[in-house]
Short mmCIF file of C-alpha atoms in Angstrom, two decimals:
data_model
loop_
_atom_site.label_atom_id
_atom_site.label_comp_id
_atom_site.label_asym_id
_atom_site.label_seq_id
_atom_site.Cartn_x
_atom_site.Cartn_y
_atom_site.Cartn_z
CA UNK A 904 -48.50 -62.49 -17.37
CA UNK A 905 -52.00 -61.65 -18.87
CA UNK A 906 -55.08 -63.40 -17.03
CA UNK A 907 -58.55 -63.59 -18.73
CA UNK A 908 -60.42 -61.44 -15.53
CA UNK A 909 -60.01 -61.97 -11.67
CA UNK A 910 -61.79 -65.47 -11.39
CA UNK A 911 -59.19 -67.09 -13.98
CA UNK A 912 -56.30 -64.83 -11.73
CA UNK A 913 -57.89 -66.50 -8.81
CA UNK A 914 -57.80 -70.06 -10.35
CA UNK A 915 -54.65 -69.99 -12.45
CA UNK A 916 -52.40 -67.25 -10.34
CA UNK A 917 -52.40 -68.74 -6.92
CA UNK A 918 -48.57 -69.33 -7.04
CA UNK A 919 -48.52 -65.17 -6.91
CA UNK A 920 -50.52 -65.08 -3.60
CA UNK A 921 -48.10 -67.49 -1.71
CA UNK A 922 -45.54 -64.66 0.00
CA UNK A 923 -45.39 -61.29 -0.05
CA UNK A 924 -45.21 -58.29 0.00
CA UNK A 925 -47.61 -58.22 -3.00
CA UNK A 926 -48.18 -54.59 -4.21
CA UNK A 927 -52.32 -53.89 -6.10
CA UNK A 928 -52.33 -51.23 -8.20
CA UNK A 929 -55.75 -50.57 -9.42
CA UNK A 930 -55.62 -48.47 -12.89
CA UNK A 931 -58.23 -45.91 -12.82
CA UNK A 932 -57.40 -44.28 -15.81
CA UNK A 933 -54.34 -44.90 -18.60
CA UNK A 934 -51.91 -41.91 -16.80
CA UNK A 935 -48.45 -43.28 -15.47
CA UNK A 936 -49.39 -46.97 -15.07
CA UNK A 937 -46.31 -47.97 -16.36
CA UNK A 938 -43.98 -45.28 -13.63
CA UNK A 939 -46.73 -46.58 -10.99
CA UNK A 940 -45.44 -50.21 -11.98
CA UNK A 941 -41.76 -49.43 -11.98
CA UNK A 942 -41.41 -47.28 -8.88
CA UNK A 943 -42.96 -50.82 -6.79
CA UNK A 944 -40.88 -53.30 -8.22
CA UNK A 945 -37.78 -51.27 -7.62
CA UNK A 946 -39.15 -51.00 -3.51
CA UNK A 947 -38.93 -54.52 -3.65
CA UNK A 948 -42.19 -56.27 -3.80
CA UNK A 949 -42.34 -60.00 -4.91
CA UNK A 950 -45.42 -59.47 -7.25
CA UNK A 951 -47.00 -56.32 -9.09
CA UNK A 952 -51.06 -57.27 -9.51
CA UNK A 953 -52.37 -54.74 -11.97
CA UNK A 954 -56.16 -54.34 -12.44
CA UNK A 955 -56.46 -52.18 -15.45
CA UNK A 956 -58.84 -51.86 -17.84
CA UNK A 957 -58.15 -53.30 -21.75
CA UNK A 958 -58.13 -50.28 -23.45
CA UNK A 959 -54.60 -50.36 -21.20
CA UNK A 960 -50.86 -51.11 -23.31
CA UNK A 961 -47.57 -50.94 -21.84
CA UNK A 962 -44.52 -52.05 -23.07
CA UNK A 963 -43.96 -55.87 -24.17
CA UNK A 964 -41.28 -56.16 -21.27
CA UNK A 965 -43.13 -54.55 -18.68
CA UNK A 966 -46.14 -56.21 -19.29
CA UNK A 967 -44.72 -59.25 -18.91
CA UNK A 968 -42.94 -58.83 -15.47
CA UNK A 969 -46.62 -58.53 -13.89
CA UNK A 970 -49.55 -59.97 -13.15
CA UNK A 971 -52.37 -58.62 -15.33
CA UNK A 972 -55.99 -58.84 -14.03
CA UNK A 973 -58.56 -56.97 -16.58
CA UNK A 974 -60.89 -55.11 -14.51
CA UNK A 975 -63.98 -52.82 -14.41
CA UNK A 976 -61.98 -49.84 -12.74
CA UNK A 977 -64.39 -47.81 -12.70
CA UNK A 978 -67.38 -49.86 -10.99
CA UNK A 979 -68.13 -48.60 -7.59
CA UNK A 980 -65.62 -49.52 -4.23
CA UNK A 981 -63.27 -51.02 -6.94
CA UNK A 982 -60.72 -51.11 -4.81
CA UNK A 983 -62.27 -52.54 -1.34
CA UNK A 984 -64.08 -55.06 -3.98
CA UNK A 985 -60.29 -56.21 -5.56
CA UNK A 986 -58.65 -56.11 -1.65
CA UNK A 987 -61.04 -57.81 0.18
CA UNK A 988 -61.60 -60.45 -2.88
CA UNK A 989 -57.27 -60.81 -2.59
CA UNK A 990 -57.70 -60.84 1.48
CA UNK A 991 -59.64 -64.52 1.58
CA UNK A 992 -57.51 -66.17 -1.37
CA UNK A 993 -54.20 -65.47 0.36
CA UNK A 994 -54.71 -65.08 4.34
CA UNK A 995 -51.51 -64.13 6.22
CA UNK A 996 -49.50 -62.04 2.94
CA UNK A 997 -48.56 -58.58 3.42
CA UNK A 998 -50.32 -56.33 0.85
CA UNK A 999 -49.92 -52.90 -0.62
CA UNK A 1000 -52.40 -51.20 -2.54
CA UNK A 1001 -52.17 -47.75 -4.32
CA UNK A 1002 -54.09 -46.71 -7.50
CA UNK A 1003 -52.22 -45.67 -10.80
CA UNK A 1004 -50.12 -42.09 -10.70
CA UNK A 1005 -49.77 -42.68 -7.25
CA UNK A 1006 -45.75 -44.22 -5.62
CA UNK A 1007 -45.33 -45.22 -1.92
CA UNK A 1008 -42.24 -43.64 0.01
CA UNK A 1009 -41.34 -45.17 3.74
CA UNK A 1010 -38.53 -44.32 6.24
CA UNK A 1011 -35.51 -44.94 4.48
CA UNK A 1012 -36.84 -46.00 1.11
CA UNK A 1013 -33.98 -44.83 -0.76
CA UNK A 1014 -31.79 -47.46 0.67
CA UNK A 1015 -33.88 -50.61 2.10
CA UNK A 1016 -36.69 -52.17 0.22
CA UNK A 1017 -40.22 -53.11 1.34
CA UNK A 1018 -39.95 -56.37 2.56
CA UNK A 1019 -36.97 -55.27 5.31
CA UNK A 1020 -39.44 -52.65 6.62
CA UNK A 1021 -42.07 -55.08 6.57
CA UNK A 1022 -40.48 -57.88 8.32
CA UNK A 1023 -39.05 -55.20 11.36
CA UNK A 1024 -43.05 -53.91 11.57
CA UNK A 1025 -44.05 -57.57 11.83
CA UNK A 1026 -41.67 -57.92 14.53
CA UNK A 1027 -43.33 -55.37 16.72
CA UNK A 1028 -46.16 -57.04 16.50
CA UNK A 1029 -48.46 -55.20 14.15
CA UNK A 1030 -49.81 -56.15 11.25
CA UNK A 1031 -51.27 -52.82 9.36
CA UNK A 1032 -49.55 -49.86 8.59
CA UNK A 1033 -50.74 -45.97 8.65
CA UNK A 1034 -50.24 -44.21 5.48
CA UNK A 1035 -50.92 -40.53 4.61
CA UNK A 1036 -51.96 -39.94 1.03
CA UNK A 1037 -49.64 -37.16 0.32
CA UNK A 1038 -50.97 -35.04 -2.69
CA UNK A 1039 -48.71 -33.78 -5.58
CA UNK A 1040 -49.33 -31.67 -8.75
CA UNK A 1041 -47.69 -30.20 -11.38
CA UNK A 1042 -45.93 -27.01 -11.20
CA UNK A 1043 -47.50 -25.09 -14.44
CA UNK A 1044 -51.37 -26.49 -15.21
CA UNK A 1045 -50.94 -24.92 -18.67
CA UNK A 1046 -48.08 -26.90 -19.71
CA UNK A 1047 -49.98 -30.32 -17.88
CA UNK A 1048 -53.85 -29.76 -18.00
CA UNK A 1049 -54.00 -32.70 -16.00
CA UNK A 1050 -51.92 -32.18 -13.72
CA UNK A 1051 -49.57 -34.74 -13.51
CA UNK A 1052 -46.06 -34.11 -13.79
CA UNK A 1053 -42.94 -35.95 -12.38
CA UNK A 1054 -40.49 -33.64 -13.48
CA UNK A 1055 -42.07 -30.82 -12.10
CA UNK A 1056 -44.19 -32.64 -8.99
CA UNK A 1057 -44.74 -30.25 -5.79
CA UNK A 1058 -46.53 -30.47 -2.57
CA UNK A 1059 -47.66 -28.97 0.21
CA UNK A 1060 -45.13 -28.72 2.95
CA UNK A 1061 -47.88 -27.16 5.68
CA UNK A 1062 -51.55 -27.44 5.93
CA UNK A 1063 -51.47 -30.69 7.81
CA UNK A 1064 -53.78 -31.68 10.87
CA UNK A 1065 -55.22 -34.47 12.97
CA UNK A 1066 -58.27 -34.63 14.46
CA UNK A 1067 -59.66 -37.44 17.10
CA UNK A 1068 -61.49 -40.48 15.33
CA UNK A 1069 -65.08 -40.62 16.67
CA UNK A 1070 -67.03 -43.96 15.56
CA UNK A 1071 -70.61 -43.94 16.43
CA UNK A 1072 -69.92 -41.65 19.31
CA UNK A 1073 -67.02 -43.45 20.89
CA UNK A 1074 -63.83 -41.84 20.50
CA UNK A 1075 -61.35 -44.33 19.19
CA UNK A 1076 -58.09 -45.30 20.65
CA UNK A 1077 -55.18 -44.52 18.81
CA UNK A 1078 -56.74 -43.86 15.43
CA UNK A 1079 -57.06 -40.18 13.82
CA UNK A 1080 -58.72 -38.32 11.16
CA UNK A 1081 -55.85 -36.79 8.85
CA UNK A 1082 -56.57 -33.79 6.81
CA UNK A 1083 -54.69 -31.81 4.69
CA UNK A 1084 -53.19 -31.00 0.98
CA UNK A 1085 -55.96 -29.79 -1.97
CA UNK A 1086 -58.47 -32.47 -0.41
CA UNK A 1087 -58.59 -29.61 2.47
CA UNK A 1088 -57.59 -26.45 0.45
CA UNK A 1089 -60.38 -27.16 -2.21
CA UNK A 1090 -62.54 -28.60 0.47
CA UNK A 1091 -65.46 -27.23 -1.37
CA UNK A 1092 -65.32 -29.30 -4.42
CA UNK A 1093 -64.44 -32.59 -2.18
CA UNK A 1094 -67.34 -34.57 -0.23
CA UNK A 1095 -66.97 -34.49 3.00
CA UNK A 1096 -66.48 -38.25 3.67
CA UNK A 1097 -63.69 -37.81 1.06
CA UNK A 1098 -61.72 -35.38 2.98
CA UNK A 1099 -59.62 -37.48 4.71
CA UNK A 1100 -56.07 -38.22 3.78
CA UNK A 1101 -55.29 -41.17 5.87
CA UNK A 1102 -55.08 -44.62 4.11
CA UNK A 1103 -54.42 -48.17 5.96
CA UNK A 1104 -52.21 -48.80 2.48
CA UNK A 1105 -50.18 -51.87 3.96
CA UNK A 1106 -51.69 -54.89 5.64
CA UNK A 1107 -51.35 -58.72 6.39
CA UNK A 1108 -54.46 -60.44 5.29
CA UNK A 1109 -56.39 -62.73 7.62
CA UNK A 1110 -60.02 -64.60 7.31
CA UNK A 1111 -63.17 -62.18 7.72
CA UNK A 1112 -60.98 -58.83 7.30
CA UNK A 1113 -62.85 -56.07 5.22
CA UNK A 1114 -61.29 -53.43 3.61
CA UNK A 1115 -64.41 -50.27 3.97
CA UNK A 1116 -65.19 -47.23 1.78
CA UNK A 1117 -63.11 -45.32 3.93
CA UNK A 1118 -59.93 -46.83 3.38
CA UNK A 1119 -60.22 -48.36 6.95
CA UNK A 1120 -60.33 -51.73 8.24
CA UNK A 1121 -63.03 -54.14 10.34
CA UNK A 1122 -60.12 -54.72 12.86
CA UNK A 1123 -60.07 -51.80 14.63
CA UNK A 1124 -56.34 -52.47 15.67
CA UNK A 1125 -55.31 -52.37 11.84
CA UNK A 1126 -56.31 -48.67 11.88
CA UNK A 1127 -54.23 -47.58 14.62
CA UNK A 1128 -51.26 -45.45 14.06
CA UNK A 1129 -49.65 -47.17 16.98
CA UNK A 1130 -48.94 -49.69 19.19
CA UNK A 1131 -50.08 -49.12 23.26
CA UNK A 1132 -45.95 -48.85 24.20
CA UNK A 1133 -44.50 -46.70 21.54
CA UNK A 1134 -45.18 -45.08 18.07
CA UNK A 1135 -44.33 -47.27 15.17
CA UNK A 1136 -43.69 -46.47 11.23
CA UNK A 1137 -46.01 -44.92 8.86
CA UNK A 1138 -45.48 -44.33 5.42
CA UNK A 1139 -46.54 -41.94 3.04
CA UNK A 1140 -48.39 -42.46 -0.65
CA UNK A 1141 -47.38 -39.50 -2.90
CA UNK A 1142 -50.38 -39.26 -5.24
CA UNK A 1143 -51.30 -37.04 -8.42
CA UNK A 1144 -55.14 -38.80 -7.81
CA UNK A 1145 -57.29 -35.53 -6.30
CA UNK A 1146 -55.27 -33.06 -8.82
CA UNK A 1147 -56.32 -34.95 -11.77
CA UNK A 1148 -59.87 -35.05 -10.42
CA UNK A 1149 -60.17 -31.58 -9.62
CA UNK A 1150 -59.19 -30.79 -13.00
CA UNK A 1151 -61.21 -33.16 -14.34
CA UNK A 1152 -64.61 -33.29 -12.57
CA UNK A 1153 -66.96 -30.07 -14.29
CA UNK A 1154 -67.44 -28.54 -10.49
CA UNK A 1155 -63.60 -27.70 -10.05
CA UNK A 1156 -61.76 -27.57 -13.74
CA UNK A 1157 -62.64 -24.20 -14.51
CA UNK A 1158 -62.45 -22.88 -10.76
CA UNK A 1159 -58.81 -23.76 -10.81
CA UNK A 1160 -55.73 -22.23 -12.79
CA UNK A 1161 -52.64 -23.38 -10.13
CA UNK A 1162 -52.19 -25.44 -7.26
CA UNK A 1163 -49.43 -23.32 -6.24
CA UNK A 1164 -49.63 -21.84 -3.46
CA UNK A 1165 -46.92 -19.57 -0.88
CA UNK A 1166 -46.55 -23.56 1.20
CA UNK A 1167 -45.73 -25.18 -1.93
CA UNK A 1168 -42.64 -27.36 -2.74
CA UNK A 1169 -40.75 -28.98 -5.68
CA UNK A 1170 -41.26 -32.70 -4.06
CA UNK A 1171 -37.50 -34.50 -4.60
CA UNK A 1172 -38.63 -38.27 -4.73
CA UNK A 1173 -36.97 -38.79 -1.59
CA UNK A 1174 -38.21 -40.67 1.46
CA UNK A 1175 -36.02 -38.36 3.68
CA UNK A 1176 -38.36 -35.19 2.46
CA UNK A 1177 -41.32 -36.24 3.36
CA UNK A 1178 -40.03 -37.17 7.20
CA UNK A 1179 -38.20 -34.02 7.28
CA UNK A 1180 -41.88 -32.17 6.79
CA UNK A 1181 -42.92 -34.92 9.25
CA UNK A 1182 -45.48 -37.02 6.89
CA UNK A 1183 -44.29 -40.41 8.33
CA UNK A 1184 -42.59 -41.66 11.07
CA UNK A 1185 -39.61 -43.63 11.40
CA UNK A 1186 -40.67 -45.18 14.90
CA UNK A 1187 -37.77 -47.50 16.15
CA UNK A 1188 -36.62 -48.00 12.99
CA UNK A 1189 -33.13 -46.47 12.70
#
């Protein structure tokens, strides 16, 4: 279903925004919208809400299981604008929101769908989830200029680390700084306030909550990777989104002929991968 821009969505799609999970993908660019779309709906959430730009086409069938929003993509905070606009239309839905070329993985994801995670996270009391934005790339940057390659997707399977969350000088309980993957190994092409690779990706909306730059929220508990008694699930969202800037942005393109590197690895689109290199957590969840 195609909506004229986010105010008609917001008058005319309400019946969307009633129960989740709800999964936002925000389409910077036209590169593997439609996978991006596909890979969601087969985790299992009720509605796909894709902000895209016009210029955007996907196929008639496709395009017609969604919920289209047209959308300046490309305007500033996009995505905190299009979350926290989402957050006070539907308070108390769990939302997850990724940007295009990008395809969440969680413990067990091969064989239980989103909304069974999501309803054993709820019971343990907590209402945000910790995600690490997990970068991939394509194996042969000759072949894909871009970078972007599912066939031949790898990662890094080292180069992780954590460092303690200071906010205004006051050391934060339970919350970290995650760094790691090219956002660390090509740290001199990335911003430092863009270095980080941790994302609250899946939360239950309530009134006042703001989704900031930093992919953090104004409740400090939602950006926690744990509960006080005992560590909970995280998930991880596999992204192509720095390796297509880096070889798009002037600074890096020509700096950069690989991504390969002796820690890399063919990624196998497998949940169990990704916590057998320990980038999420199964917590109680067995």
């Amino acid at each position: 279903m195609r909506y004229n821009d986010f105010e008609h969505f917001l008058k005319k799609g309400q019946d969307a925004l009633r129960k989740g999970p709800l999964a936002v993908i925000l389409a910077e660019d036209l590169v593997e919208v439609d996978t991006t779309i596909r890979h969601h709906q087969f985790a299992g959430f009720r509605e796909i809400l894709l902000f895209a730009p016009h210029e955007l086409h996907l196929p008639e069938k496709l395009e017609k299981s969604i919920r289209r929003i047209p959308f300046n993509t490309a305007g500033e905070n996009a995505m905190q604008q299009v979350v926290n606009r989402l957050n006070d239309a539907a308070p108390g839905i769990w939302f997850y929101y990724c940007y295009n070329a990008e395809y969440l993985f969680y413990p067990f994801s091969d064989t239980r769908t989103v909304g069974e995670m999501l309803t054993f996270h709820a019971e343990e009391r907590r209402d945000a989830m910790l995600t690490y934005v997990v970068d991939l790339y394509a194996e042969d940057l000759g072949q894909h200029p871009n970078a972007v390659s599912l066939e031949s997707a790898h990662l890094d399977r080292t180069g992780y680390y954590a460092l303690a969350r200071d906010r205004g000088g006051q050391v934060m309980d339970r919350q970290l700084d995650f760094f790691g993957g090219l956002r660390w190994r090509y740290e001199e092409f990335v911003p430092r306030e863009k270095r980080k690779i941790d994302r609250i990706s899946l939360f239950r909306s309530k009134p006042g909550l703001r989704l900031r730059e930093d992919f953090t929220f104004s409740d400090e508990e939602y950006n926690t990777y744990a509960c006080p008694w005992h560590h909970n699930l995280t998930a991880a969202v596999c992204s192509f989104r720095t390796a297509k800037a880096l070889r798009s942005n002037a600074g890096s393109m020509f700096e950069i002929d690989t991504f390969r590197w002796h820690n890399s690895r063919p990624f196998e689109w497998s949940g169990r991968q990704l916590m057998d290199l320990g980038l999420m957590e199964p917590g109680q969840w067995f």
